[in-house]
PDB file of C-alpha atoms in Angstrom:
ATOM      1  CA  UNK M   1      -3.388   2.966  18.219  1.00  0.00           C
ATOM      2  CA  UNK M   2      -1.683  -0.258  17.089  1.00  0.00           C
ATOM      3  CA  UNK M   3      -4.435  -1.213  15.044  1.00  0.00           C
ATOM      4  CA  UNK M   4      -3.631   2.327  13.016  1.00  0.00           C
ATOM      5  CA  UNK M   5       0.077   1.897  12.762  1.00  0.00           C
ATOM      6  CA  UNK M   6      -0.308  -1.407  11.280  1.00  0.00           C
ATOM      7  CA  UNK M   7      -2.733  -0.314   8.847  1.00  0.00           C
ATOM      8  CA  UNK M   8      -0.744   2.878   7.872  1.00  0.00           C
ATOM      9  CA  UNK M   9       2.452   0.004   7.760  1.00  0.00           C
ATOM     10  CA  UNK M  10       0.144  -1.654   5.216  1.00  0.00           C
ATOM     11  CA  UNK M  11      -0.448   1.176   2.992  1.00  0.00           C
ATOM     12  CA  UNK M  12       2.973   2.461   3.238  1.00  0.00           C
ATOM     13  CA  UNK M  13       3.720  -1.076   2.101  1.00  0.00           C
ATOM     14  CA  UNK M  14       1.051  -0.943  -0.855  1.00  0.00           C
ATOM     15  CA  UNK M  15       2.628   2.498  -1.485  1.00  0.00           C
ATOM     16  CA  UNK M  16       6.012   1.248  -1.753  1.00  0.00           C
ATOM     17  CA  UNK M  17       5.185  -1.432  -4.307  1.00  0.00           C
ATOM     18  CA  UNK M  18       2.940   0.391  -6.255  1.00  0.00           C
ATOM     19  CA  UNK M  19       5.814   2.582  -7.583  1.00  0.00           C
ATOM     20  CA  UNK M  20       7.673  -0.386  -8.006  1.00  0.00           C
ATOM     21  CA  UNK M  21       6.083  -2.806 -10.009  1.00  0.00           C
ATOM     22  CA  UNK M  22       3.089  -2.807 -12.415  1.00  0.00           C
ATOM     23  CA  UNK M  23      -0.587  -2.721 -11.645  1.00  0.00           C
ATOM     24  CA  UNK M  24      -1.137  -6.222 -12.074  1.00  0.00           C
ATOM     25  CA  UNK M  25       2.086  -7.641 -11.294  1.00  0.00           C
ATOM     26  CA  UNK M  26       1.456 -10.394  -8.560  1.00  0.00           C
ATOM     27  CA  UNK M  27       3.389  -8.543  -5.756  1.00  0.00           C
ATOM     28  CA  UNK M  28       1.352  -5.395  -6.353  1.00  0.00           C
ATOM     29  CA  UNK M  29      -2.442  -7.544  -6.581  1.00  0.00           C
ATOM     30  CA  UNK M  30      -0.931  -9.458  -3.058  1.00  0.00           C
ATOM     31  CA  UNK M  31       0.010  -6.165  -0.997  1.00  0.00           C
ATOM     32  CA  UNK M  32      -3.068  -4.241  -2.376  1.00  0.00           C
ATOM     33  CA  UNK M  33      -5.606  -7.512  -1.129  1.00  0.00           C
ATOM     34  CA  UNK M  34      -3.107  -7.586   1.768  1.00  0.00           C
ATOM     35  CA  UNK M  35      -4.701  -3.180   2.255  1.00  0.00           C
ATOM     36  CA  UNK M  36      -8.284  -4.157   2.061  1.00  0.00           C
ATOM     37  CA  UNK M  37      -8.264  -7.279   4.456  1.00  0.00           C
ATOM     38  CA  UNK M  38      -6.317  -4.350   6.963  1.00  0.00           C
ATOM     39  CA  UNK M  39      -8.871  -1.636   6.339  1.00  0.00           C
ATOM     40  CA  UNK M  40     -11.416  -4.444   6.855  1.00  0.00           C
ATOM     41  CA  UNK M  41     -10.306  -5.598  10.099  1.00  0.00           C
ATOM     42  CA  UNK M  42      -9.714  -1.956  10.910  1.00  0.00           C
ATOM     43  CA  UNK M  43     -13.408  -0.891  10.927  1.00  0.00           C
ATOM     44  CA  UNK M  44     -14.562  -3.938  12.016  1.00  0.00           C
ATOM     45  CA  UNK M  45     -13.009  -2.976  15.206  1.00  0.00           C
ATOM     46  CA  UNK M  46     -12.854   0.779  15.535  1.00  0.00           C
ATOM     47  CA  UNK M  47     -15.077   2.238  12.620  1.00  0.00           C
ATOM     48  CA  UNK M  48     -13.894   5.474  10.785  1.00  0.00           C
ATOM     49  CA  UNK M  49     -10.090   6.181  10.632  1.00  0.00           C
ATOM     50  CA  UNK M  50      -9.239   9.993  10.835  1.00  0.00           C
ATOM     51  CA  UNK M  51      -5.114  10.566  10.696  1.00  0.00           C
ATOM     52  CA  UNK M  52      -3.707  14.240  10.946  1.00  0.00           C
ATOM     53  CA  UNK M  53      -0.710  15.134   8.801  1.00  0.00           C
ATOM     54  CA  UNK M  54       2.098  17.103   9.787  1.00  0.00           C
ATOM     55  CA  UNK M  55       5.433  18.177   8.324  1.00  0.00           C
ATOM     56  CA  UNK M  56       7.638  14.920   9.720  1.00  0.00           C
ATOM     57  CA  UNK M  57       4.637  12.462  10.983  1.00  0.00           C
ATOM     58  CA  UNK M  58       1.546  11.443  10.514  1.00  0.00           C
ATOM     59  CA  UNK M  59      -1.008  11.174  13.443  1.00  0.00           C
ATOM     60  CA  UNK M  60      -4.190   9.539  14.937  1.00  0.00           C
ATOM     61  CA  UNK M  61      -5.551  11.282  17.735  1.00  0.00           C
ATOM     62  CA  UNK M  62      -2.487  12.973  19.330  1.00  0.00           C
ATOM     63  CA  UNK M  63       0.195   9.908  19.244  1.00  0.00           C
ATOM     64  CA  UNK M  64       2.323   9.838  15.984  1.00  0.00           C
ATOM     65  CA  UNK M  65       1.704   7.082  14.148  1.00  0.00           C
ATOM     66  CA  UNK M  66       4.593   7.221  11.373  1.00  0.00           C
ATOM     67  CA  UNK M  67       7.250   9.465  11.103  1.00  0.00           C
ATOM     68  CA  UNK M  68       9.424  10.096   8.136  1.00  0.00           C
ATOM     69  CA  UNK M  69      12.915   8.438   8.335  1.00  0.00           C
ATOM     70  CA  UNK M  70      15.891  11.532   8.468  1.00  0.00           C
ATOM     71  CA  UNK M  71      16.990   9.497   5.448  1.00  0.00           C
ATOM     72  CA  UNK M  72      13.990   9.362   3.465  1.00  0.00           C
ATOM     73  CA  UNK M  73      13.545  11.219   0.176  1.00  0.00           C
ATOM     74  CA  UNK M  74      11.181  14.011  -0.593  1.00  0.00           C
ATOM     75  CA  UNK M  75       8.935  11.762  -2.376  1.00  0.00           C
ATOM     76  CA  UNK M  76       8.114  10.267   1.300  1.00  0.00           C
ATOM     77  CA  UNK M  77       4.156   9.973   0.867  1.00  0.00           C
ATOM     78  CA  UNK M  78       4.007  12.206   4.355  1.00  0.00           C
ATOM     79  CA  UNK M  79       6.017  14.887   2.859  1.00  0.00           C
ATOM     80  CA  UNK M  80       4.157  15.147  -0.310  1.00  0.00           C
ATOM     81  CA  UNK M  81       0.678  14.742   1.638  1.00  0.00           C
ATOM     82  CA  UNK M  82       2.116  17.781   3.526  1.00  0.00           C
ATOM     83  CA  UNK M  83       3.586  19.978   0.676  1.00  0.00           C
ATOM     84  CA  UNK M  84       0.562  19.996  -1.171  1.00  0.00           C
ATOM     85  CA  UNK M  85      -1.566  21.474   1.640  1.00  0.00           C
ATOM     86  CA  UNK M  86      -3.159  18.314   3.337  1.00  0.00           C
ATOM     87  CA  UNK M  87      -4.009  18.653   7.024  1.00  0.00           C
ATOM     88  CA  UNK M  88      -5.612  15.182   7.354  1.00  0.00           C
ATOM     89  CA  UNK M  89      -7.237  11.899   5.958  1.00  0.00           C
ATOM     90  CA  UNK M  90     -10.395  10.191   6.925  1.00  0.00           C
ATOM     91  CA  UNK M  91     -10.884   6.701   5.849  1.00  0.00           C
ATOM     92  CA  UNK M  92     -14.395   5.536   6.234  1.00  0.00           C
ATOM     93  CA  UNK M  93     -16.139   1.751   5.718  1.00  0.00           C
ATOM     94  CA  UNK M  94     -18.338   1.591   2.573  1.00  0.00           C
ATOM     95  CA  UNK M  95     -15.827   3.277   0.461  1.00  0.00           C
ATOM     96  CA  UNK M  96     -16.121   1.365  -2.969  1.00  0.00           C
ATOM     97  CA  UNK M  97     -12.686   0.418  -4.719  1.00  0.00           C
ATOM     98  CA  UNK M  98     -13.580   3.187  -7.621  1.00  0.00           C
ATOM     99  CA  UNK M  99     -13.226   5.955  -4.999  1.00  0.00           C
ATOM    100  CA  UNK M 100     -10.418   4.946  -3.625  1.00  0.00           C
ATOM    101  CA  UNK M 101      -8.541   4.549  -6.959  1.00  0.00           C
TER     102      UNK M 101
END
């Protein structure tokens, strides 16, 4: 399961600078190359990724993986994962960078 909390650490990261700075500003291209070497070493190791969502936390298999900080705003990617309805996330190898825009 540490191999899937550093990789959701990652994309929170990616996440975080994304609504930061623009598309192709260099912090955004580093974090984003930073995402695909993690997913990379991710299923080279463990194959598909499947994380549950819940109201506070987001899980893989039954340990929580993230949870959202008391202090953190609404806009916490968990919380709006949640509010709109999603139950879970499957991240799978092959993906091409079109889908996952």
């Amino acid at each position: 399961m540490q191999d899937a909390k550093r990789l959701t650490n990652t994309f929170l990261l990616a996440w975080k600078n994304y609504g930061l700075y623009p598309e192709d500003h260099t912090s955004t291209q580093k974090v984003f190359e930073s995402l695909v070497a993690a997913f990379g070493n991710f299923f080279s190791d463990h194959g598909d990724l499947r994380l549950t969502v819940e109201k506070n936390s987001l899980l893989c298999g039954p340990e929580a993986i993230y949870e959202v900080p008391q202090e953190a705003s609404s806009e916490d990617i968990i919380t709006l994962l949640y509010r709109d309805g999603i139950k879970w996330i499957e991240c799978q190898e092959g993906l091409t960078l079109e889908e996952l825009a």
